[in-house]
PDB file of C-alpha atoms in Angstrom:
ATOM      1  CA  MET T   1      -8.618   0.150   4.212  1.00 77.00           C
ATOM      2  CA  THR T   2     -10.572   0.842   1.048  1.00 79.00           C
ATOM      3  CA  GLN T   3     -12.405  -1.975  -0.820  1.00 81.00           C
ATOM      4  CA  SER T   4      -9.997  -1.640  -3.761  1.00 81.00           C
ATOM      5  CA  GLY T   5      -7.020  -1.885  -1.418  1.00 84.00           C
ATOM      6  CA  LEU T   6      -8.415  -5.084   0.082  1.00 88.00           C
ATOM      7  CA  GLU T   7      -9.029  -6.534  -3.385  1.00 90.00           C
ATOM      8  CA  LYS T   8      -5.460  -5.634  -4.421  1.00 89.00           C
ATOM      9  CA  ALA T   9      -4.104  -7.390  -1.347  1.00 91.00           C
ATOM     10  CA  GLN T  10      -6.179 -10.487  -2.088  1.00 96.00           C
ATOM     11  CA  VAL T  11      -4.846 -10.650  -5.708  1.00 96.00           C
ATOM     12  CA  GLU T  12      -1.305 -10.254  -4.502  1.00 95.00           C
ATOM     13  CA  LEU T  13      -1.785 -13.046  -1.950  1.00 96.00           C
ATOM     14  CA  GLU T  14      -3.149 -15.368  -4.627  1.00 96.00           C
ATOM     15  CA  ALA T  15      -0.103 -14.642  -6.817  1.00 96.00           C
ATOM     16  CA  LEU T  16       2.267 -15.373  -3.902  1.00 96.00           C
ATOM     17  CA  VAL T  17       0.552 -18.686  -3.130  1.00 95.00           C
ATOM     18  CA  LEU T  18       0.982 -19.659  -6.804  1.00 95.00           C
ATOM     19  CA  ARG T  19       4.574 -18.578  -6.669  1.00 95.00           C
ATOM     20  CA  ARG T  20       5.094 -20.862  -3.668  1.00 95.00           C
ATOM     21  CA  LYS T  21       4.669 -23.879  -5.985  1.00 93.00           C
ATOM     22  CA  GLU T  22       7.225 -22.528  -8.446  1.00 94.00           C
ATOM     23  CA  ILE T  23       9.799 -21.984  -5.679  1.00 94.00           C
ATOM     24  CA  ILE T  24       9.224 -25.511  -4.290  1.00 93.00           C
ATOM     25  CA  GLU T  25       9.992 -26.877  -7.781  1.00 92.00           C
ATOM     26  CA  LYS T  26      13.194 -24.705  -7.888  1.00 90.00           C
ATOM     27  CA  ILE T  27      14.291 -26.120  -4.564  1.00 89.00           C
ATOM     28  CA  LYS T  28      13.614 -29.656  -5.621  1.00 89.00           C
ATOM     29  CA  ALA T  29      15.565 -29.158  -8.885  1.00 87.00           C
ATOM     30  CA  ALA T  30      18.486 -27.588  -7.016  1.00 84.00           C
ATOM     31  CA  LYS T  31      18.605 -30.433  -4.558  1.00 84.00           C
ATOM     32  CA  GLU T  32      18.957 -32.901  -7.400  1.00 82.00           C
ATOM     33  CA  GLN T  33      22.204 -31.153  -8.461  1.00 80.00           C
ATOM     34  CA  GLY T  34      24.014 -32.579  -5.485  1.00 75.00           C
ATOM     35  CA  ASP T  35      26.108 -30.819  -2.754  1.00 73.00           C
ATOM     36  CA  LEU T  36      23.834 -28.221  -1.183  1.00 72.00           C
ATOM     37  CA  LYS T  37      26.720 -26.396   0.628  1.00 74.00           C
ATOM     38  CA  GLU T  38      28.002 -24.798  -2.547  1.00 75.00           C
ATOM     39  CA  ASN T  39      24.775 -24.790  -4.566  1.00 78.00           C
ATOM     40  CA  GLY T  40      23.942 -21.152  -5.259  1.00 80.00           C
ATOM     41  CA  GLU T  41      20.610 -21.981  -6.936  1.00 85.00           C
ATOM     42  CA  TYR T  42      19.436 -23.921  -3.851  1.00 86.00           C
ATOM     43  CA  HIS T  43      20.313 -21.096  -1.457  1.00 87.00           C
ATOM     44  CA  GLU T  44      18.703 -18.480  -3.699  1.00 90.00           C
ATOM     45  CA  ALA T  45      15.511 -20.585  -3.942  1.00 89.00           C
ATOM     46  CA  LYS T  46      15.495 -21.045  -0.103  1.00 91.00           C
ATOM     47  CA  ASN T  47      15.870 -17.214   0.317  1.00 94.00           C
ATOM     48  CA  ASP T  48      13.049 -16.683  -2.202  1.00 95.00           C
ATOM     49  CA  MET T  49      10.913 -19.107  -0.223  1.00 95.00           C
ATOM     50  CA  ALA T  50      11.560 -17.312   3.071  1.00 96.00           C
ATOM     51  CA  PHE T  51      10.687 -13.936   1.528  1.00 96.00           C
ATOM     52  CA  ASN T  52       7.596 -15.290  -0.146  1.00 96.00           C
ATOM     53  CA  GLU T  53       6.301 -17.018   3.018  1.00 96.00           C
ATOM     54  CA  SER T  54       6.834 -13.874   5.117  1.00 96.00           C
ATOM     55  CA  LYS T  55       4.886 -11.769   2.569  1.00 95.00           C
ATOM     56  CA  ILE T  56       2.084 -14.361   2.544  1.00 96.00           C
ATOM     57  CA  LEU T  57       1.858 -14.214   6.295  1.00 96.00           C
ATOM     58  CA  GLU T  58       1.894 -10.400   6.235  1.00 93.00           C
ATOM     59  CA  LEU T  59      -0.970 -10.270   3.634  1.00 93.00           C
ATOM     60  CA  GLU T  60      -3.024 -12.930   5.392  1.00 95.00           C
ATOM     61  CA  ASP T  61      -2.786 -10.917   8.619  1.00 93.00           C
ATOM     62  CA  LEU T  62      -3.633  -7.715   6.785  1.00 90.00           C
ATOM     63  CA  ILE T  63      -6.689  -9.258   5.085  1.00 92.00           C
ATOM     64  CA  ARG T  64      -7.833 -10.984   8.236  1.00 93.00           C
ATOM     65  CA  ASN T  65      -7.677  -7.774  10.232  1.00 89.00           C
ATOM     66  CA  ALA T  66      -8.795  -5.314   7.552  1.00 85.00           C
ATOM     67  CA  GLU T  67     -11.572  -2.872   8.284  1.00 83.00           C
ATOM     68  CA  VAL T  68     -13.005  -1.837   4.969  1.00 82.00           C
ATOM     69  CA  VAL T  69     -14.340   1.706   4.839  1.00 76.00           C
ATOM     70  CA  GLU T  70     -16.961   2.629   2.327  1.00 71.00           C
ATOM     71  CA  SER T  71     -16.391   5.585   0.074  1.00 63.00           C
ATOM     72  CA  PRO T  72     -17.597   8.593   2.019  1.00 60.00           C
ATOM     73  CA  THR T  73     -21.265   9.556   1.228  1.00 59.00           C
ATOM     74  CA  ASN T  74     -20.825  12.926   2.855  1.00 65.00           C
ATOM     75  CA  SER T  75     -18.137  14.738   0.890  1.00 75.00           C
ATOM     76  CA  GLN T  76     -18.323  17.804   3.165  1.00 88.00           C
ATOM     77  CA  PHE T  77     -15.171  16.775   5.109  1.00 91.00           C
ATOM     78  CA  VAL T  78     -12.006  14.892   4.072  1.00 93.00           C
ATOM     79  CA  SER T  79     -12.042  11.318   5.397  1.00 90.00           C
ATOM     80  CA  LEU T  80     -10.556   7.973   4.614  1.00 87.00           C
ATOM     81  CA  GLY T  81     -11.503   7.104   1.037  1.00 87.00           C
ATOM     82  CA  SER T  82     -11.943  10.769  -0.030  1.00 91.00           C
ATOM     83  CA  GLN T  83     -10.667  11.829  -3.451  1.00 93.00           C
ATOM     84  CA  ILE T  84      -9.550  15.462  -2.994  1.00 95.00           C
ATOM     85  CA  LYS T  85      -8.272  18.293  -5.227  1.00 96.00           C
ATOM     86  CA  VAL T  86      -5.990  20.795  -3.610  1.00 96.00           C
ATOM     87  CA  ARG T  87      -3.924  23.798  -4.651  1.00 96.00           C
ATOM     88  CA  ASN T  88      -0.565  24.985  -3.438  1.00 93.00           C
ATOM     89  CA  GLY T  89       2.241  27.119  -4.907  1.00 87.00           C
ATOM     90  CA  ALA T  90       3.117  24.300  -7.349  1.00 87.00           C
ATOM     91  CA  GLY T  91      -0.430  24.183  -8.795  1.00 94.00           C
ATOM     92  CA  ASP T  92      -3.395  21.852  -8.441  1.00 96.00           C
ATOM     93  CA  ARG T  93      -3.056  18.215  -7.353  1.00 95.00           C
ATOM     94  CA  GLU T  94      -5.408  15.373  -6.662  1.00 96.00           C
ATOM     95  CA  PHE T  95      -4.968  12.824  -3.936  1.00 96.00           C
ATOM     96  CA  LEU T  96      -6.849   9.743  -2.666  1.00 93.00           C
ATOM     97  CA  ILE T  97      -6.798   9.397   1.145  1.00 93.00           C
ATOM     98  CA  VAL T  98      -6.166   5.737   2.009  1.00 91.00           C
ATOM     99  CA  GLY T  99      -4.966   3.530   4.881  1.00 88.00           C
ATOM    100  CA  PRO T 100      -1.225   3.105   5.478  1.00 89.00           C
ATOM    101  CA  SER T 101      -1.039  -0.300   3.784  1.00 86.00           C
ATOM    102  CA  GLU T 102      -2.441   1.209   0.513  1.00 89.00           C
ATOM    103  CA  ALA T 103      -0.311   4.361   0.388  1.00 92.00           C
ATOM    104  CA  ASN T 104       1.553   4.918  -2.824  1.00 93.00           C
ATOM    105  CA  PRO T 105       2.683   8.513  -3.377  1.00 91.00           C
ATOM    106  CA  ALA T 106       3.594   7.784  -7.054  1.00 94.00           C
ATOM    107  CA  GLU T 107      -0.127   7.022  -7.649  1.00 94.00           C
ATOM    108  CA  ARG T 108      -1.159  10.030  -5.489  1.00 94.00           C
ATOM    109  CA  LYS T 109      -2.498   7.717  -2.774  1.00 94.00           C
ATOM    110  CA  ILE T 110      -1.561   9.200   0.551  1.00 95.00           C
ATOM    111  CA  SER T 111      -2.066   7.638   3.946  1.00 94.00           C
ATOM    112  CA  ASP T 112      -4.345   9.254   6.446  1.00 93.00           C
ATOM    113  CA  GLU T 113      -1.508   8.780   8.960  1.00 93.00           C
ATOM    114  CA  SER T 114       1.051  10.635   6.827  1.00 93.00           C
ATOM    115  CA  PRO T 115       1.757  14.287   7.702  1.00 92.00           C
ATOM    116  CA  LEU T 116       0.016  15.399   4.524  1.00 92.00           C
ATOM    117  CA  GLY T 117      -2.962  13.076   5.045  1.00 94.00           C
ATOM    118  CA  GLN T 118      -3.359  14.047   8.629  1.00 94.00           C
ATOM    119  CA  ALA T 119      -3.321  17.744   7.698  1.00 94.00           C
ATOM    120  CA  PHE T 120      -6.242  17.208   5.266  1.00 95.00           C
ATOM    121  CA  MET T 121      -8.359  14.952   7.490  1.00 94.00           C
ATOM    122  CA  HIS T 122     -11.656  16.461   8.769  1.00 93.00           C
ATOM    123  CA  HIS T 123     -11.216  19.683   6.805  1.00 95.00           C
ATOM    124  CA  SER T 124     -13.645  21.013   4.167  1.00 95.00           C
ATOM    125  CA  VAL T 125     -13.661  22.724   0.815  1.00 95.00           C
ATOM    126  CA  GLY T 126     -12.157  26.214   0.982  1.00 94.00           C
ATOM    127  CA  GLU T 127     -10.086  25.530   4.030  1.00 96.00           C
ATOM    128  CA  GLU T 128      -6.290  26.109   3.975  1.00 96.00           C
ATOM    129  CA  VAL T 129      -4.090  23.560   5.728  1.00 96.00           C
ATOM    130  CA  GLU T 130      -0.420  23.751   6.559  1.00 94.00           C
ATOM    131  CA  VAL T 131       2.021  20.837   6.438  1.00 92.00           C
ATOM    132  CA  GLU T 132       5.540  20.939   7.783  1.00 88.00           C
ATOM    133  CA  THR T 133       7.925  19.462   5.297  1.00 83.00           C
ATOM    134  CA  PRO T 134      11.768  19.257   5.106  1.00 85.00           C
ATOM    135  CA  ALA T 135      11.518  22.177   2.725  1.00 84.00           C
ATOM    136  CA  GLY T 136       9.472  24.236   5.193  1.00 89.00           C
ATOM    137  CA  ILE T 137       5.826  24.776   5.737  1.00 92.00           C
ATOM    138  CA  GLN T 138       3.601  24.109   2.703  1.00 92.00           C
ATOM    139  CA  LYS T 139       0.091  25.601   2.495  1.00 94.00           C
ATOM    140  CA  TYR T 140      -2.694  23.789   0.590  1.00 95.00           C
ATOM    141  CA  THR T 141      -6.240  25.003  -0.119  1.00 96.00           C
ATOM    142  CA  ILE T 142      -8.832  22.245  -0.464  1.00 96.00           C
ATOM    143  CA  LEU T 143     -10.724  22.829  -3.737  1.00 96.00           C
ATOM    144  CA  GLU T 144     -12.863  19.736  -4.018  1.00 94.00           C
ATOM    145  CA  ILE T 145     -13.803  16.580  -2.058  1.00 93.00           C
ATOM    146  CA  LYS T 146     -15.388  13.566  -3.726  1.00 88.00           C
TER     147      LYS T 146
END
């Protein structure tokens, strides 16, 4: 996991811990309305609490077991934390290679365990890599590694 990914997880955890207090207040207010069997607000708040608590546990586990990788000092080969620029038939694209918990294709953050990420790993500038996709084999040329 990258340092920024760890920091993002810590911020999210802090927000969920604060949200816990809000949910407890919702549950308390819903209980005061009476019959809990038919109290939609109470059941919704309980479901929110269950989801929130499971996410807290997940993030605590992720943070506790995180192995932070430094940004690569040797940009000769693609590795975890590398910012790369590649070219394929659709043009040039940039990606950041991250761990699975940080992956976000919309932000061009791809996991080192994804098919695309695996294809780039340990390759250098000028190399062409092939990735099998549902649309067929895609070829990428690595233009730059930072």
